[in-house]
mmCIF file of C-alpha atoms in Angstrom:
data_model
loop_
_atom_site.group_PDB
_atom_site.id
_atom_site.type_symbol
_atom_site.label_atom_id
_atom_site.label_comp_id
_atom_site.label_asym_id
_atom_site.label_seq_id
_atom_site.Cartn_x
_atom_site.Cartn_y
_atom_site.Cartn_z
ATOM 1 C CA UNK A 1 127.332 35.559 143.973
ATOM 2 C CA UNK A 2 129.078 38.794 144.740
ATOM 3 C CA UNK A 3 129.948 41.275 142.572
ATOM 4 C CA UNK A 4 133.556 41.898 141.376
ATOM 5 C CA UNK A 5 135.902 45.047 143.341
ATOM 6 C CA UNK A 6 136.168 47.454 141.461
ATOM 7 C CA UNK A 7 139.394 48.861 140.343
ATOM 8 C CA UNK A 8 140.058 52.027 142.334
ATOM 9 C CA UNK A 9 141.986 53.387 138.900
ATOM 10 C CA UNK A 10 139.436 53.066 136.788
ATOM 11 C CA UNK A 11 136.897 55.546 136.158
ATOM 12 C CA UNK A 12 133.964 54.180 137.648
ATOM 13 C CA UNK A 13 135.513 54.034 140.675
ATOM 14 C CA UNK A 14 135.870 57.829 140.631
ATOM 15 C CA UNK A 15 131.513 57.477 141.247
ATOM 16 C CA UNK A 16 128.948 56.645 139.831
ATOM 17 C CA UNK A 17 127.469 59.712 138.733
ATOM 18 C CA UNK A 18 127.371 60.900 135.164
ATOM 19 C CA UNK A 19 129.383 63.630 134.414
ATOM 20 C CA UNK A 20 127.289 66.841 133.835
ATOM 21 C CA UNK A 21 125.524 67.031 130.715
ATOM 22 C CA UNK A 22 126.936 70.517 130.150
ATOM 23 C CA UNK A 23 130.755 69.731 131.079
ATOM 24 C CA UNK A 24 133.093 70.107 128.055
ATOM 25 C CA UNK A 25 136.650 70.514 127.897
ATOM 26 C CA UNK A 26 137.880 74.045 128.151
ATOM 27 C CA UNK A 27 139.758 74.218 124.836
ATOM 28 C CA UNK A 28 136.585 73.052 122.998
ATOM 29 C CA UNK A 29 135.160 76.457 122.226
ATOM 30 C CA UNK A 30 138.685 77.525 120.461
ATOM 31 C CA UNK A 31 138.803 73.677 118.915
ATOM 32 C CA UNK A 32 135.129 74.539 117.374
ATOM 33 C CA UNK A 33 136.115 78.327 116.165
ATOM 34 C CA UNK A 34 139.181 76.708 114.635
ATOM 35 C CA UNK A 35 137.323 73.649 113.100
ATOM 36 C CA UNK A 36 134.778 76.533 111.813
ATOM 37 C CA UNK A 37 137.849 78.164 110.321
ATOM 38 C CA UNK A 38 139.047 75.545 108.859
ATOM 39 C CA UNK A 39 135.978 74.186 107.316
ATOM 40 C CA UNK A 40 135.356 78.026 105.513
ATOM 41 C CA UNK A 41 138.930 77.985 104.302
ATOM 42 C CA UNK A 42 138.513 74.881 102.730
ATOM 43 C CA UNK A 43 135.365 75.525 101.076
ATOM 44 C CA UNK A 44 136.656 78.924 99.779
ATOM 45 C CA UNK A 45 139.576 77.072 98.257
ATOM 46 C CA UNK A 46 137.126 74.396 97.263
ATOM 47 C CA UNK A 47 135.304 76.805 95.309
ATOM 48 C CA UNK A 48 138.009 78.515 93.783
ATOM 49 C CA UNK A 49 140.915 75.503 92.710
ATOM 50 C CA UNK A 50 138.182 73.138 92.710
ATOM 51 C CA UNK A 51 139.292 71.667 89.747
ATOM 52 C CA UNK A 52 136.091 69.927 88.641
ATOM 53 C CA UNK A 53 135.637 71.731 85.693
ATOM 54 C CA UNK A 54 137.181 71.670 82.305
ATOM 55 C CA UNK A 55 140.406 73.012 82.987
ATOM 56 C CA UNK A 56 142.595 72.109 85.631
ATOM 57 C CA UNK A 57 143.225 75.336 87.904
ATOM 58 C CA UNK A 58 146.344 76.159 89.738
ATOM 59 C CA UNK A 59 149.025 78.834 90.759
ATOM 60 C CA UNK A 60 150.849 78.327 87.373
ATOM 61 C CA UNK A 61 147.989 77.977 85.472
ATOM 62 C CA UNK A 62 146.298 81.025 86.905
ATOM 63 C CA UNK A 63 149.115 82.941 86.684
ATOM 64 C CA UNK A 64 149.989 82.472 83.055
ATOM 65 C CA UNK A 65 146.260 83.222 82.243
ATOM 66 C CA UNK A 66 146.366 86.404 83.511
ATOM 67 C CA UNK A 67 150.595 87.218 81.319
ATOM 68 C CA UNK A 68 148.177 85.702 78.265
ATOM 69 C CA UNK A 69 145.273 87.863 79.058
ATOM 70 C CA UNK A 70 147.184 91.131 79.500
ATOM 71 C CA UNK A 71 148.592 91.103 76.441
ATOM 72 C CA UNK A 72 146.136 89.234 74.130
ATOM 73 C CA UNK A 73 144.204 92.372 75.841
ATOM 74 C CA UNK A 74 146.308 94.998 74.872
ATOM 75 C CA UNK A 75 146.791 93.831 71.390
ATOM 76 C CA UNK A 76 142.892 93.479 70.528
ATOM 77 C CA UNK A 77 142.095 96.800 72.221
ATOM 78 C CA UNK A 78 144.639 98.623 70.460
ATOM 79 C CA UNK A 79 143.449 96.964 67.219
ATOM 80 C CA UNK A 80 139.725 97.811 68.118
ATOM 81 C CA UNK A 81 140.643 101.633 68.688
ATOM 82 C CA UNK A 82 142.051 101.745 65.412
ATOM 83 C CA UNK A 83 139.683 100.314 63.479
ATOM 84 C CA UNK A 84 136.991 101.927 65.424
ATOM 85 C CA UNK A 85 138.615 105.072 66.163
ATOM 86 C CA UNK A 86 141.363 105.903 64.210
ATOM 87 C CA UNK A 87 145.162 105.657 64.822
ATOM 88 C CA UNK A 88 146.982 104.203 67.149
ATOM 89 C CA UNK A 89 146.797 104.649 70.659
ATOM 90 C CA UNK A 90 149.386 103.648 73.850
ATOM 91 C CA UNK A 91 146.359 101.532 75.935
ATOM 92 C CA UNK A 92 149.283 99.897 78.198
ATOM 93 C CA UNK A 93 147.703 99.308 81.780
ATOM 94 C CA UNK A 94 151.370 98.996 83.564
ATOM 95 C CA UNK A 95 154.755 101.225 82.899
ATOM 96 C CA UNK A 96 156.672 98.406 81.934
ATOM 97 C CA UNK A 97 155.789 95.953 79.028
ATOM 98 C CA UNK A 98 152.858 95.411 77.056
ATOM 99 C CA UNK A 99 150.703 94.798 79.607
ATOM 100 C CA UNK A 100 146.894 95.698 80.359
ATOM 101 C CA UNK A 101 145.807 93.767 83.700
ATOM 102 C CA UNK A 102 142.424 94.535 83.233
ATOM 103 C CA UNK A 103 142.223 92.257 80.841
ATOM 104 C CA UNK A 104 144.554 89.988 82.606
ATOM 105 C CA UNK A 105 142.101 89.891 85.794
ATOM 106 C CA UNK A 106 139.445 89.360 83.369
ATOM 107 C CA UNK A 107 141.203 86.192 81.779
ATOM 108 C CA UNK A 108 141.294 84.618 84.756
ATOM 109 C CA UNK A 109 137.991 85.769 86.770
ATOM 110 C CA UNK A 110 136.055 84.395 83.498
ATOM 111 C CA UNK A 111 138.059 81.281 83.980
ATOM 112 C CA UNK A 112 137.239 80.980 87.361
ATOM 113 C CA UNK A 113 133.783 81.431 86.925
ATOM 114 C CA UNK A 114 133.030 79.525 83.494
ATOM 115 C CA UNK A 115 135.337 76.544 83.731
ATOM 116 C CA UNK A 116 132.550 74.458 85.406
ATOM 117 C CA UNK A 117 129.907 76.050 82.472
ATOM 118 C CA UNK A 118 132.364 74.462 80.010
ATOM 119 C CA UNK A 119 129.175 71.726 79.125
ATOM 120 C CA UNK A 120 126.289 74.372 79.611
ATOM 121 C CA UNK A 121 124.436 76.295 76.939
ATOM 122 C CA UNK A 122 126.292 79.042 75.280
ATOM 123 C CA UNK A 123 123.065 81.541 76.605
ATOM 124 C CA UNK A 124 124.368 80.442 79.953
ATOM 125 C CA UNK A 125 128.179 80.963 78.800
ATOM 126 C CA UNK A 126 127.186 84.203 77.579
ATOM 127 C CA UNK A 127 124.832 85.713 80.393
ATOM 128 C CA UNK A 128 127.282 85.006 83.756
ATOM 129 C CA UNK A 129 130.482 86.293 81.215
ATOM 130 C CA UNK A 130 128.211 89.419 80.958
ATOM 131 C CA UNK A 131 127.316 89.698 84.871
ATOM 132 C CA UNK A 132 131.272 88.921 85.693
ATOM 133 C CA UNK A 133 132.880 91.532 82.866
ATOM 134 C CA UNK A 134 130.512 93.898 83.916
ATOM 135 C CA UNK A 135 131.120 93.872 87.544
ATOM 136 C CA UNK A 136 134.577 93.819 86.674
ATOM 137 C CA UNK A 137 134.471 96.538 84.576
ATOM 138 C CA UNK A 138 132.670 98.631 87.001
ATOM 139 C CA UNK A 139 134.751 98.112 90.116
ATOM 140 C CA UNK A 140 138.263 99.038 87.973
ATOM 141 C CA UNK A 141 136.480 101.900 86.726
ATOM 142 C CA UNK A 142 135.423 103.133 90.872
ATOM 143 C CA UNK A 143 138.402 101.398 91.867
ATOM 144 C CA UNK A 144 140.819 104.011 89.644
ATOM 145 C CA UNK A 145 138.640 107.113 90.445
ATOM 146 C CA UNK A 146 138.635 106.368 93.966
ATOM 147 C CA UNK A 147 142.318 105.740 94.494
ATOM 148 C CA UNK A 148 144.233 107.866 91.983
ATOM 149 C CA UNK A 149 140.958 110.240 90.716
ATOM 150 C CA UNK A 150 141.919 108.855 87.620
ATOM 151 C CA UNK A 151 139.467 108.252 84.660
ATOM 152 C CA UNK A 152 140.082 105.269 82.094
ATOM 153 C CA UNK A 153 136.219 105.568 80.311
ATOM 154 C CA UNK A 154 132.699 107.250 80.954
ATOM 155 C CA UNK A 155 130.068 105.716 79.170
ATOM 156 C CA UNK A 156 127.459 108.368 80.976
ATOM 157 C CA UNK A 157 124.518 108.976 78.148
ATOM 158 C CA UNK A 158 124.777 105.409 76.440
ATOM 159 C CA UNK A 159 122.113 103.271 76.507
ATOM 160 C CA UNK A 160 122.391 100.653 79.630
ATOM 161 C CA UNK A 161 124.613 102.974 80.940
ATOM 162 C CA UNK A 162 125.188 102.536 84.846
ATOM 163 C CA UNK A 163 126.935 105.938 86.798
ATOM 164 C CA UNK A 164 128.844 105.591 83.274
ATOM 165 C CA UNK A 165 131.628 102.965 84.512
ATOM 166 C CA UNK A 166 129.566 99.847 82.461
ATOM 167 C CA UNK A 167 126.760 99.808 79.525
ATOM 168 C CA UNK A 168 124.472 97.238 77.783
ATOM 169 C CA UNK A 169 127.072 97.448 75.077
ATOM 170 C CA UNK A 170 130.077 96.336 76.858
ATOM 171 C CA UNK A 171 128.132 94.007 78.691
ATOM 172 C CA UNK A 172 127.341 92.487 75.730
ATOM 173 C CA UNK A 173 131.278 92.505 74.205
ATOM 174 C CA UNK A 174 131.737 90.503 77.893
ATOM 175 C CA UNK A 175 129.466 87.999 76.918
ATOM 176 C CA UNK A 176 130.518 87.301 73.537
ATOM 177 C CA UNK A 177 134.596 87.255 75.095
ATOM 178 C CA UNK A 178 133.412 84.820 77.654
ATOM 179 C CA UNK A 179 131.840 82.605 75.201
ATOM 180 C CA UNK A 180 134.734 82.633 72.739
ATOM 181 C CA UNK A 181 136.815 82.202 75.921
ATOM 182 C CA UNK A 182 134.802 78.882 76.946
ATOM 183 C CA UNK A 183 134.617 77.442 73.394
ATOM 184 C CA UNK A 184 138.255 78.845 71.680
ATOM 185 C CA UNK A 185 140.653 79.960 74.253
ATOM 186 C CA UNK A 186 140.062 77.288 76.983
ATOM 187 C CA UNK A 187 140.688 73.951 74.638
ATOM 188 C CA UNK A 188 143.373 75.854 73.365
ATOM 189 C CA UNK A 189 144.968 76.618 76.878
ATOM 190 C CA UNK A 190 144.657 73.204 77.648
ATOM 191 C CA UNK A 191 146.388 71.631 74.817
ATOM 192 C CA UNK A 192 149.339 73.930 75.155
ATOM 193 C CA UNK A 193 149.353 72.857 79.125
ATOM 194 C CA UNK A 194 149.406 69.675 78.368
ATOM 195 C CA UNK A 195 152.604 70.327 76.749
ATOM 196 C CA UNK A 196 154.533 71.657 79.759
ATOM 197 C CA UNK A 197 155.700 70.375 82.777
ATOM 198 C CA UNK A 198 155.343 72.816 85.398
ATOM 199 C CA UNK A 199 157.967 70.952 87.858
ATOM 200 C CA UNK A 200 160.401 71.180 85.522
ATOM 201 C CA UNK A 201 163.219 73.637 87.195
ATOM 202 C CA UNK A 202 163.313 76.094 84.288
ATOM 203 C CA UNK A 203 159.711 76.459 83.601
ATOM 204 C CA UNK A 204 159.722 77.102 87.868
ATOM 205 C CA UNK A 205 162.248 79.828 87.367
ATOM 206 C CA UNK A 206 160.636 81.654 84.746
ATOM 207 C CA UNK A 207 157.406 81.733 86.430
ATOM 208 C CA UNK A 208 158.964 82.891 89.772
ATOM 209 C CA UNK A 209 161.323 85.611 87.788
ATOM 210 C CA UNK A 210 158.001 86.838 85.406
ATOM 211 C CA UNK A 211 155.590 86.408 88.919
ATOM 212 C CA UNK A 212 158.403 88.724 90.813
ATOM 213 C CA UNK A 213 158.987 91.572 87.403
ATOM 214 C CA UNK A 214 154.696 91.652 87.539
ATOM 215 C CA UNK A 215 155.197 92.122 91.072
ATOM 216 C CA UNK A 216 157.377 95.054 90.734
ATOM 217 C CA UNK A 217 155.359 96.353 87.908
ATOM 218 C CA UNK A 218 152.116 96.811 89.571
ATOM 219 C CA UNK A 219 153.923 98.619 92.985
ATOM 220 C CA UNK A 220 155.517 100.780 90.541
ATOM 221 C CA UNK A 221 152.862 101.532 88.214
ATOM 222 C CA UNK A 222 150.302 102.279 91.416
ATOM 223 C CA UNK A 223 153.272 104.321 92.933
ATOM 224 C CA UNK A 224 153.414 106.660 90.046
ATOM 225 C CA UNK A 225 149.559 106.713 89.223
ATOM 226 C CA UNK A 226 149.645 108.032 92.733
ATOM 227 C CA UNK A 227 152.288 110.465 92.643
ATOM 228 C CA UNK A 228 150.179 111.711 89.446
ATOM 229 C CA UNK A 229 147.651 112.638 91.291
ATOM 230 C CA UNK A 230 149.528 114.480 93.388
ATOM 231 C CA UNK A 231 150.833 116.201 90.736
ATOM 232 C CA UNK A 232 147.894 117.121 89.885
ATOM 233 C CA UNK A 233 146.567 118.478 93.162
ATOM 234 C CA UNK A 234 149.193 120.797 93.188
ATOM 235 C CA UNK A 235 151.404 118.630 96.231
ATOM 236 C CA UNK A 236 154.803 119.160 96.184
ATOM 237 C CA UNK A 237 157.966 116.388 96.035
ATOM 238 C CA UNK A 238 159.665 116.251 99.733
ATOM 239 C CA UNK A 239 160.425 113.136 99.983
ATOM 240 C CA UNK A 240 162.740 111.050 98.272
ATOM 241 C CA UNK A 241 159.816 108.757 96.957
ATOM 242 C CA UNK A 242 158.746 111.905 95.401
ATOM 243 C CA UNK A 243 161.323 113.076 93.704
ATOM 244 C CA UNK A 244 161.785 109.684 92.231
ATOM 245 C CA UNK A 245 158.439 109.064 91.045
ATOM 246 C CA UNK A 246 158.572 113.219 89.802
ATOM 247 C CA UNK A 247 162.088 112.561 88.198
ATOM 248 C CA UNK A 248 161.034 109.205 85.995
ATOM 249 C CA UNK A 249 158.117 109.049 86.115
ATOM 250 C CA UNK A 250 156.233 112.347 85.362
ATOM 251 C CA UNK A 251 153.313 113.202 83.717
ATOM 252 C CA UNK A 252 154.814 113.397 80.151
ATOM 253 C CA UNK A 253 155.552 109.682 80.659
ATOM 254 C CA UNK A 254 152.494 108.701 81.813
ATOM 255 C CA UNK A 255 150.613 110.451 79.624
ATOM 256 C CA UNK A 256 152.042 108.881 76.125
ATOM 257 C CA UNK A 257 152.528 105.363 78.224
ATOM 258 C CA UNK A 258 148.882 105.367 79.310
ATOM 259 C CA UNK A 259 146.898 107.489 76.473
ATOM 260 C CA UNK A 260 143.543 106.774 77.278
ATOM 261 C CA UNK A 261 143.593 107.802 81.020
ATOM 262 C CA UNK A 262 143.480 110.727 82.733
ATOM 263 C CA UNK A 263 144.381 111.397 86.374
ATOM 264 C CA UNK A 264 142.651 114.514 88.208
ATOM 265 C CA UNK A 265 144.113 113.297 92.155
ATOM 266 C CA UNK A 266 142.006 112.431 94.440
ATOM 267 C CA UNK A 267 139.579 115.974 95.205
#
C-alpha cells in the first residue's frame, strides 16, 4: 500500500534531517542568564523572608524591629553606663530622637538569623548570636572609622580583643541578648503582632511617615558626622551644604548629642 503525501506545511516536509544537535534559539543564552538571575534572587529572598521560622518576617515587621531595637538599645545602654560607669551619658546613635541603630540593625540581623533556631538548644541560640553581634559589632566599629574617622569604642588590651573593635566579653553580652531575644523578646513580638493589622490604612501611614522621618534621620545624621570630620581636618565651609551642616549642626551639638564618640576626619 503506498504511503500517505505528506503535507508540504508541515515540518517534516521541510526534510528529513534532524536539526543540528547544537542549534538553539538565539535568545536562549540571555533566557538562561535571566532564568539564573532569577533563580539567585529568589533564593536570596528565600533565605531572608523565608518565613519558616518562628516569627513571620516582613517589611513591617522588620521595620518595627529595628524602631523597637533602637530604642530598647538606647535605654539599656544608657542604664548600663550608669550603673557601670557612673552618670548619665547622651549614647543617641542619630540627631533626632532616641535612637541608637546599632542596636536597631542588631534587632533585626539576630532576628534574621535566629528565627529558624527558635526550637534549637540555647548553646546553639547563644553561639551564632555571638558570631552575628560580633561581626556586627566589628564592621560598625571599621565602618565609622573608615567613613567619618570617627571612634565609638576600642577595646585594644582586653582579653579576646580583635584590632580592638570586638572582645570575648562583648561577644559574650551578644550571646546572652540573642538568647533572651529568642526566648523573651520574640514570643513577645509575636503576641503584640498578632494584635495589629498591618493593612489597616492608619497603621500603613504611620509606618510610611516613621519609615520616611528614619529616612531623613540617617542622611542627616551621616551628613553631619561627615561635615565633623571635616571640621576636624581643618576644611573649610564653601558650600551651602557646609554652612548648613557648620551652622546647626556643629561640633558642640554633636558632641553632647553623641557623648561617647569622637570624630578625628578621615587622615
Amino acid at each position: 500500500m503506498e504511503k500517505e503525501p505528506k503535507n508540504p506545511g508541515s515540518p517534516e516536509a521541510e526534510g528529513d534531517a534532524p536539526a543540528p544537535s547544537g542549534a538553539a534559539p538565539a535568545c536562549a543564552g540571555a533566557s538562561e542568564g535571566t532564568g539564573l538571575l532569577r533563580e539567585v534572587k529568589q533564593e536570596v529572598k528565600a533565605q531572608v523572608f523565608h518565613n519558616t521560622g518562628y516569627l513571620r518576617l516582613d517589611w513591617f515587621t522588620l521595620f518595627w524591629l529595628f524602631v523597637a531595637g533602637c530604642v530598647i538599645g538606647l535605654a539599656v545602654e544608657t542604664v548600663f553606663h550608669a550603673i557601670v560607669y557612673g552618670g548619665l551619658e547622651s549614647r543617641a546613635g542619630l540627631v533626632w530622637g532616641p535612637f541608637s541603630p546599632i542596636y536597631g540593625v542588631g534587632a533585626v540581623v539576630l532576628t534574621l538569623f535566629l528565627n529558624r533556631f527558635y526550637h534549637s538548644h540555647n548553646l546553639v541560640i547563644f553561639l551564632v548570636a555571638m558570631v552575628v553581634g560580633s561581626v556586627l559589632e566589628y564592621v560598625t566599629s571599621w565602618g565609622m572609622e573608615f567613613f567619618w574617622g570617627a571612634v565609638a569604642w576600642n577595646y585594644s588590651g582586653t582579653f579576646g580583643s580583635i584590632n580592638g573593635r570586638t572582645n570575648f566579653a562583648f561577644g559574650m553580652m551578644w550571646g546572652l541578648l540573642g538568647l533572651v531575644w529568642v526566648r523573651v523578646a520574640l514570643p513577645a513580638v509575636k503576641q503584640a503582632f498578632s494584635h495589629v493589622n498591618a493593612q489597616n490604612a492608619a497603621v500603613r501611614a504611620v509606618t510610611v511617615l516613621m519609615t520616611a522621618f528614619l529616612a531623613a534621620d540617617i542622611a542627616v545624621t551621616v551628613l553631619a558626622l561627615d561635615r565633623e570630620g571635616q571640621r576636624a581636618q581643618g576644611v573649610p565651609a564653601t558650600t551651602w551644604e557646609q554652612r548648613f551642616l557648620d551652622e546647626h549642626f556643629p561640633d558642640s551639638f554633636l558632641q553632647a548629642r553623641m557623648q561617647n564618640m569622637s570624630v578625628y576626619g578621615k587622615g
